[in-house]
């Protein structure tokens, strides 16, 4: 690994609530579970936290959690940034520590979504109501259009989509905290009901439930921790001109759409002073299995089209060259929007510490996380021990 | 034929938007003029909506839901417009890949078809 000063910030605690359906429990309760787990992991108590950031997409305001955590008077800022909510909260905590405003900071994300697909309203997206009446306010269409074109352009088979989902369920079966813990064969995945060609229903993640929390500290404050994971680089970005996003009435510009994931990943790697080839374990947004395939290239782990051979050779499996979504990703854990980005960080921290049990990657030193979401946002981190 | 989509063009950098926009996504300036877009284009990407979207807001057509194609049509002005896509026999959607299509409706959303309008 090349020499890097990193961000000067380390992760000293990581915690999750249970993921998956939990009748009778609120999103806020899941957030409290995650915070308690992260604080215990860090060996700290709530009064040790000097600043906090967090949010959910649809399960309430994070700053109300102080009623149950303790009224210590610290600044607690609500974050609402779609799928990047957790990543944005984490970045805010990093900035607070780097600015000298705090030595110990908390980032938390949580959500509890009702069953079924998300229910977006055209007016919230700046679109005429007609888009809803015509049946175009369906998030899964975007993923189908993007991956269908990508497969054709780069000669990747539909079978590879099924292999990615098969891996997600297989890894989920090894993860005691995952929602989906039953392995499923590629044949069953490929043969399931088509949602939006070429994606079948078992290739998609489902809106779900869960909370995730991360405790961060300055490298100086983390020095005594022993289990600290260094945050080498972190970045969030919004889309640049010419990108292709969900609910776009048009894609502007000619040529290939820009990628916010590429921008955020490149910025995180540049800050970290390491390259994608140095990463030992990665978490990539897998809203559906095609997203994992495209994000491998967008984040710099391979060239377009190489995924077909990579995945066939098992390179993204737990025992492979670049294990991806070792906890089962969004497909096996579900998508509680506010929590997903920090769940990814939790998994990389767990892997780098060598505490991932049955799904442990052999001695990883450098890890990477990537979230992507509407309306064209991405957050990435590079972590190391 | 009196049927076209109205977008806008940035008077500074020429970037074309659809629908008509007050500002430019490329250069950030706020000076645009209306622009009638081409009525023919090429299918850039598409998928098939296999299940009935949630109602409301989706309005199920008379006769019930049938799967339909949705995608983006690349126009000469340098913009790809989201549209419902019709193919000749109504079910062999694979023919839409890279197909030349013609605008057949602007409401409720843009709609293009493979068969030219006579």
XYZ file of C-alpha atoms in Angstrom:
503
model
C 0.000 0.000 0.000
C 1.303 3.439 -0.880
C 2.053 5.940 1.861
C -1.016 7.826 3.021
C -1.826 10.200 5.820
C -5.484 9.179 5.556
C -8.210 11.379 6.940
C -6.888 11.475 10.490
C -10.097 9.753 11.539
C -10.657 6.160 12.634
C -13.694 4.004 13.214
C -13.687 2.717 16.781
C -17.163 1.234 16.960
C -19.703 -0.274 14.586
C -23.145 -1.659 15.360
C -26.230 -2.978 13.643
C -29.766 -3.709 14.660
C -31.311 -6.870 13.364
C -32.239 -6.513 9.675
C -35.457 -7.753 8.065
C -39.067 -7.623 9.204
C -39.539 -6.920 12.908
C -43.246 -6.482 13.611
C -44.043 -4.168 16.487
C -40.657 -2.485 16.503
C -40.230 1.068 15.233
C -37.445 2.416 13.071
C -36.309 4.538 16.022
C -35.981 1.416 18.176
C -33.797 -0.166 15.514
C -31.619 2.965 15.531
C -31.265 2.720 19.317
C -30.263 -0.947 19.011
C -27.584 -0.015 16.485
C -26.241 2.872 18.574
C -26.083 0.689 21.696
C -24.182 -1.972 19.747
C -21.754 0.584 18.267
C -21.066 2.208 21.651
C -20.513 -1.172 23.294
C -18.179 -2.090 20.447
C -16.237 1.147 21.012
C -16.165 0.656 24.773
C -17.876 4.007 25.231
C -21.085 5.372 26.692
C -23.435 7.889 25.094
C -22.054 10.812 27.170
C -18.663 10.200 25.496
C -20.117 11.169 22.093
C -19.460 14.843 21.339
C -21.336 15.305 18.066
C -23.836 13.194 16.117
C -25.323 13.048 12.621
C -28.010 10.748 11.354
C -31.199 10.184 9.512
C -33.851 7.994 7.992
C -35.734 8.305 4.740
C -39.160 7.675 6.197
C -38.941 6.659 9.846
C -38.488 9.886 11.721
C -35.853 12.359 12.771
C -32.584 11.071 14.200
C -32.174 13.935 16.663
C -35.285 12.800 18.545
C -33.258 9.744 19.637
C -31.635 11.852 22.390
C -34.858 11.434 24.388
C -33.890 7.775 24.781
C -30.099 8.097 24.642
C -29.692 10.839 27.235
C -29.934 14.612 27.073
C -26.233 15.452 26.986
C -26.672 18.677 25.024
C -24.422 17.769 22.080
C -25.057 19.017 18.530
C -27.115 16.371 16.670
C -27.844 17.153 13.036
C -30.482 15.398 10.944
C -29.382 14.151 7.524
C -31.752 13.221 4.725
C -29.920 12.254 1.574
C -31.712 9.243 0.135
C -29.527 6.152 -0.119
C -26.519 8.319 0.759
C -28.033 9.311 4.129
C -25.637 7.081 6.054
C -22.662 8.110 3.949
C -23.472 11.793 4.304
C -23.851 11.385 8.075
C -20.487 9.627 8.189
C -18.812 12.366 6.126
C -20.305 15.038 8.373
C -18.871 13.250 11.410
C -15.480 13.049 9.683
C -15.546 16.775 8.930
C -16.468 17.576 12.538
C -13.496 15.590 13.822
C -11.083 16.952 11.220
C -12.155 20.512 12.006
C -11.296 19.964 15.656
C -14.900 20.457 16.774
C -15.035 16.967 18.304
C -12.835 14.013 19.170
C -15.604 11.393 19.191
C -18.559 11.447 16.789
C -21.506 9.214 15.940
C -23.192 8.543 12.593
C -26.489 6.656 12.536
C -28.929 5.614 9.825
C -32.189 3.693 10.095
C -35.441 2.911 8.339
C -38.509 0.734 8.514
C -40.288 0.628 5.163
C -43.701 -0.900 4.532
C -43.937 -4.007 2.360
C -43.817 -3.650 -1.392
C -42.155 -1.279 -3.793
C -41.449 2.333 -2.919
C -44.286 4.697 -3.733
C -42.813 7.859 -5.215
C -44.974 10.846 -6.156
C -44.225 12.553 -9.493
C -44.539 16.046 -7.997
C -41.791 15.265 -5.458
C -39.479 14.633 -8.414
C -40.473 17.700 -10.413
C -42.456 15.627 -12.916
C -45.984 16.076 -14.237
C -48.629 13.817 -12.647
C -48.987 12.189 -16.072
C -45.790 10.195 -15.500
C -47.507 8.409 -12.643
C -50.751 7.882 -14.571
C -48.803 6.382 -17.485
C -46.975 3.922 -15.242
C -43.508 5.459 -15.418
C -43.070 6.177 -11.676
C -41.620 2.715 -11.135
C -38.059 2.730 -9.778
C -37.239 -0.707 -11.126
C -37.663 0.474 -14.738
C -34.541 2.604 -14.441
C -32.453 -0.367 -13.327
C -33.837 -2.538 -16.114
C -33.109 0.052 -18.807
C -29.584 0.734 -17.547
C -28.470 -2.889 -17.182
C -30.198 -4.053 -20.382
C -28.182 -1.533 -22.377
C -25.009 -2.331 -20.437
C -25.287 -6.088 -21.056
C -25.788 -5.551 -24.789
C -23.009 -2.962 -25.042
C -20.421 -5.057 -23.244
C -21.359 -8.609 -24.140
C -22.385 -9.733 -20.657
C -24.894 -12.575 -20.370
C -28.150 -12.487 -18.435
C -26.842 -15.570 -16.644
C -24.309 -13.354 -14.876
C -27.181 -11.388 -13.320
C -28.437 -14.608 -11.749
C -24.938 -15.540 -10.541
C -24.609 -12.227 -8.692
C -27.931 -12.743 -6.904
C -27.034 -16.360 -6.151
C -23.866 -15.131 -4.421
C -25.872 -12.576 -2.420
C -28.202 -15.247 -1.020
C -25.279 -17.614 -0.405
C -23.410 -14.922 1.555
C -26.608 -13.967 3.364
C -26.939 -17.561 4.559
C -23.523 -17.168 6.230
C -24.529 -13.895 7.922
C -26.558 -14.372 11.126
C -27.914 -10.814 10.873
C -29.150 -10.996 7.263
C -32.836 -10.937 6.324
C -32.638 -13.522 3.513
C -30.750 -16.544 4.809
C -31.904 -19.205 2.357
C -29.537 -19.961 -0.521
C -31.199 -19.831 -3.938
C -29.917 -21.355 -7.158
C -29.090 -19.281 -10.220
C -31.667 -21.304 -12.158
C -34.430 -20.423 -9.710
C -33.401 -16.751 -9.760
C -33.263 -16.632 -13.573
C -36.587 -18.460 -13.894
C -38.521 -16.241 -11.483
C -41.119 -13.693 -12.612
C -39.679 -10.979 -14.806
C -40.101 -7.536 -13.237
C -38.369 -5.313 -15.776
C -36.370 -7.149 -18.418
C -33.760 -8.529 -17.893
C -34.296 -8.398 -14.105
C -36.387 -11.002 -12.290
C -37.881 -10.469 -8.874
C -35.150 -12.378 -7.031
C -32.497 -10.105 -8.538
C -33.859 -7.076 -6.676
C -33.462 -6.050 -3.061
C -36.650 -5.216 -1.192
C -37.388 -2.204 0.982
C -36.664 -3.468 4.483
C -35.931 -2.636 8.099
C -32.763 -1.969 10.027
C -30.440 0.442 11.765
C -26.672 0.948 11.595
C -24.350 3.137 13.637
C -20.655 3.990 13.464
C -18.535 5.646 16.165
C -15.616 7.676 14.864
C -12.685 9.271 16.647
C -9.607 11.270 15.794
C -6.601 9.035 15.230
C -5.178 10.461 18.468
C -8.291 9.577 20.449
C -8.436 6.179 18.765
C -4.821 5.353 19.556
C -5.688 3.378 22.685
C -8.504 1.454 21.041
C -6.595 -1.504 19.591
C -9.526 -2.419 17.344
C -9.645 0.844 15.411
C -10.010 0.783 11.644
C -8.460 3.720 9.819
C -10.602 5.737 7.450
C -8.138 6.416 4.649
C -10.544 8.274 2.417
C -14.189 9.215 2.129
C -16.202 11.216 -0.371
C -19.771 12.037 -1.323
C -20.802 13.427 -4.693
C -23.907 14.498 -6.572
C -24.306 13.825 -10.283
C -22.599 15.822 -12.997
C -24.011 16.820 -16.352
C -25.177 14.021 -18.606
C -25.932 11.403 -15.970
C -28.743 8.849 -16.227
C -30.868 8.552 -13.098
C -34.176 7.176 -11.908
C -37.237 9.219 -12.962
C -35.401 11.207 -15.629
C -37.786 12.507 -18.324
C -34.663 12.847 -20.464
C -30.933 12.172 -20.445
C -29.182 15.308 -21.596
C -26.052 15.439 -23.708
C -24.635 13.037 -26.262
C -22.415 10.038 -25.698
C -22.025 7.966 -22.622
C -23.775 9.166 -19.440
C -21.556 10.361 -16.619
C -21.386 8.290 -13.403
C -21.618 9.820 -9.954
C -20.319 6.535 -8.534
C -17.133 6.909 -10.608
C -16.701 10.448 -9.312
C -17.224 9.538 -5.642
C -15.023 6.431 -5.855
C -12.212 8.305 -7.576
C -12.367 11.061 -4.956
C -12.292 8.554 -2.083
C -9.358 6.665 -3.623
C -7.477 9.918 -4.302
C -7.967 11.028 -0.693
C -6.835 7.615 0.525
C -3.748 7.432 -1.662
C -4.551 3.848 -2.653
C -6.007 2.411 -5.828
C -8.817 -0.041 -6.509
C -6.219 -2.759 -7.209
C -5.166 -2.585 -3.555
C -8.642 -3.335 -2.186
C -9.087 -6.746 -0.542
C -12.837 -6.628 0.181
C -15.600 -4.353 -1.150
C -19.211 -3.447 -0.532
C -20.961 -2.155 -3.674
C -24.540 -0.915 -3.950
C -26.583 -3.858 -5.197
C -30.079 -2.483 -5.460
C -30.344 -5.246 -8.031
C -27.729 -7.659 -9.296
C -27.011 -5.585 -12.408
C -26.017 -2.663 -10.217
C -23.259 -4.720 -8.623
C -21.949 -5.616 -12.089
C -21.923 -2.004 -13.298
C -20.564 -0.601 -10.038
C -17.549 -2.933 -10.260
C -16.523 -0.980 -13.351
C -17.806 2.438 -12.274
C -15.778 2.244 -9.048
C -12.636 1.235 -10.921
C -12.325 -2.467 -10.073
C -12.428 -3.664 -13.686
C -13.011 -2.505 -17.221
C -16.468 -2.622 -18.793
C -17.220 -6.133 -19.944
C -14.634 -7.883 -17.785
C -17.294 -8.728 -15.188
C -18.548 -11.716 -17.171
C -15.235 -13.563 -16.790
C -14.544 -12.201 -13.295
C -17.822 -13.464 -11.909
C -17.670 -16.791 -13.769
C -14.217 -17.344 -12.228
C -15.566 -16.647 -8.741
C -13.375 -13.583 -8.221
C -16.109 -11.730 -6.308
C -16.842 -14.675 -3.996
C -15.668 -14.679 -0.374
C -12.697 -16.838 -1.380
C -11.988 -14.876 -4.564
C -9.585 -12.115 -5.544
C -12.043 -9.299 -4.729
C -14.878 -10.465 -2.463
C -17.934 -8.228 -2.973
C -20.901 -7.849 -0.629
C -19.708 -10.494 1.791
C -22.686 -9.883 4.112
C -25.159 -10.561 1.294
C -25.508 -6.885 0.341
C -28.833 -5.162 -0.137
C -30.235 -8.253 -1.857
C -29.922 -10.411 1.287
C -30.218 -7.661 3.915
C -32.981 -5.607 2.338
C -32.848 -1.888 1.794
C -33.645 0.280 4.798
C -32.586 3.397 2.906
C -31.101 5.341 5.811
C -29.153 2.366 7.165
C -27.651 0.713 4.078
C -24.571 2.908 3.686
C -23.508 2.368 7.276
C -24.317 -1.354 7.137
C -21.730 -1.535 4.380
C -19.164 0.243 6.554
C -20.031 -2.086 9.444
C -19.331 -5.103 7.258
C -15.952 -3.809 6.077
C -14.952 -2.922 9.646
C -15.961 -6.443 10.711
C -13.977 -8.005 7.860
C -10.852 -5.903 8.489
C -10.937 -6.853 12.155
C -11.169 -10.522 11.225
C -14.466 -10.913 13.097
C -16.761 -11.954 10.239
C -17.023 -15.608 11.248
C -18.238 -17.978 8.538
C -18.054 -15.251 5.895
C -14.566 -14.008 6.821
C -12.236 -13.059 3.973
C -8.623 -14.203 4.452
C -6.669 -11.406 6.183
C -7.947 -8.324 4.320
C -5.976 -5.095 4.855
C -7.897 -2.583 2.727
C -11.662 -2.341 2.252
C -14.022 -0.170 0.215
C -17.678 0.831 0.489
C -19.944 2.388 -2.133
C -23.551 3.528 -2.020
C -25.500 4.931 -4.927
C -28.985 6.309 -4.954
C -31.561 8.662 -6.325
C -31.442 11.315 -7.605
C -27.802 10.694 -8.513
C -25.770 10.619 -5.336
C -22.935 8.416 -4.191
C -20.814 8.018 -1.071
C -17.621 5.956 -0.873
C -15.077 5.107 1.812
C -11.666 3.443 1.840
C -10.838 1.707 5.106
C -7.688 -0.044 6.316
C -6.035 -1.823 9.201
C -48.529 17.145 -38.617
C -48.702 19.404 -35.607
C -47.470 16.887 -33.102
C -44.123 17.405 -31.430
C -42.435 17.605 -28.076
C -41.356 20.976 -26.774
C -38.019 21.141 -25.043
C -35.645 24.040 -24.573
C -32.158 25.063 -25.662
C -29.658 27.009 -23.610
C -28.926 30.269 -25.402
C -25.369 30.206 -24.043
C -24.057 26.655 -24.605
C -26.766 25.109 -26.782
C -27.572 22.228 -24.434
C -31.030 20.807 -25.088
C -33.409 19.855 -22.272
C -36.716 18.036 -22.126
C -39.158 19.042 -20.782
C -38.599 22.758 -21.212
C -36.338 23.998 -18.417
C -35.689 27.486 -17.030
C -31.955 26.839 -16.540
C -29.158 24.814 -18.081
C -27.829 21.668 -16.411
C -24.520 21.933 -18.248
C -23.477 25.563 -17.763
C -25.803 26.674 -14.972
C -27.007 29.779 -16.789
C -30.671 30.693 -16.774
C -31.384 31.718 -20.317
C -33.193 29.195 -22.484
C -35.519 29.282 -25.463
C -38.270 26.819 -26.410
C -37.336 24.211 -28.993
C -39.541 21.820 -30.974
C -37.785 18.429 -30.886
C -37.356 15.941 -33.739
C -40.201 13.498 -34.141
C -37.936 10.622 -35.177
C -35.137 9.037 -33.217
C -33.376 5.832 -32.196
C -34.118 3.625 -29.204
C -31.110 4.104 -26.873
C -32.235 1.739 -24.141
C -35.429 0.114 -22.938
C -37.063 -2.376 -20.636
C -40.483 -3.981 -20.384
C -42.932 -3.225 -17.598
C -44.146 -6.759 -16.875
C -46.505 -6.072 -13.966
C -49.188 -3.442 -13.466
C -47.727 -0.450 -11.612
C -49.401 0.542 -8.363
C -52.746 2.355 -8.780
C -52.988 5.191 -8.009
C -51.156 6.851 -9.590
C -51.176 4.352 -12.500
C -54.355 4.458 -14.568
C -55.081 0.977 -15.921
C -56.075 1.172 -19.583
C -59.514 0.058 -20.732
C -59.304 -3.675 -21.321
C -56.796 -4.143 -18.535
C -53.046 -4.027 -18.100
C -50.770 -5.432 -20.754
C -46.961 -5.328 -20.531
C -45.473 -2.304 -22.267
C -41.988 -1.155 -23.213
C -40.457 1.989 -21.759
C -37.132 3.475 -22.655
C -35.177 6.392 -24.037
C -35.225 7.686 -27.595
C -32.100 9.484 -28.770
C -32.902 12.561 -30.842
C -30.666 14.519 -33.211
C -30.716 17.522 -30.869
C -28.503 15.636 -28.407
C -31.071 14.553 -25.857
C -32.592 11.173 -25.024
C -36.278 11.365 -24.147
C -38.069 8.895 -21.908
C -41.068 7.386 -23.669
C -43.477 4.520 -23.898
C -42.426 2.442 -26.923
C -44.745 0.571 -29.273
C -43.475 -2.261 -31.446
C -45.270 -3.664 -34.490
C -46.788 -6.856 -33.168
C -47.102 -5.546 -29.626
C -45.141 -8.274 -27.899
C -41.784 -8.981 -29.546
C -40.076 -6.253 -27.606
C -36.573 -7.359 -28.663
C -37.161 -5.653 -32.020
C -36.955 -2.322 -30.216
C -33.212 -2.633 -29.623
C -31.660 0.244 -31.572
C -34.826 0.661 -33.655
C -35.836 3.800 -35.509
C -39.020 5.148 -33.953
C -41.493 7.933 -34.603
C -43.387 10.099 -32.163
C -47.053 9.071 -32.046
C -48.271 10.869 -28.907
C -47.121 13.597 -26.555
C -49.716 13.041 -23.824
C -49.896 11.839 -21.113
C -46.197 11.079 -21.713
C -44.130 10.876 -24.928
C -44.890 7.778 -26.979
C -42.890 6.521 -29.959
C -43.681 3.644 -32.313
C -41.605 1.535 -34.703
C -44.027 1.879 -37.559
C -43.895 5.264 -39.228
C -47.010 7.357 -38.979
C -48.805 7.518 -42.304
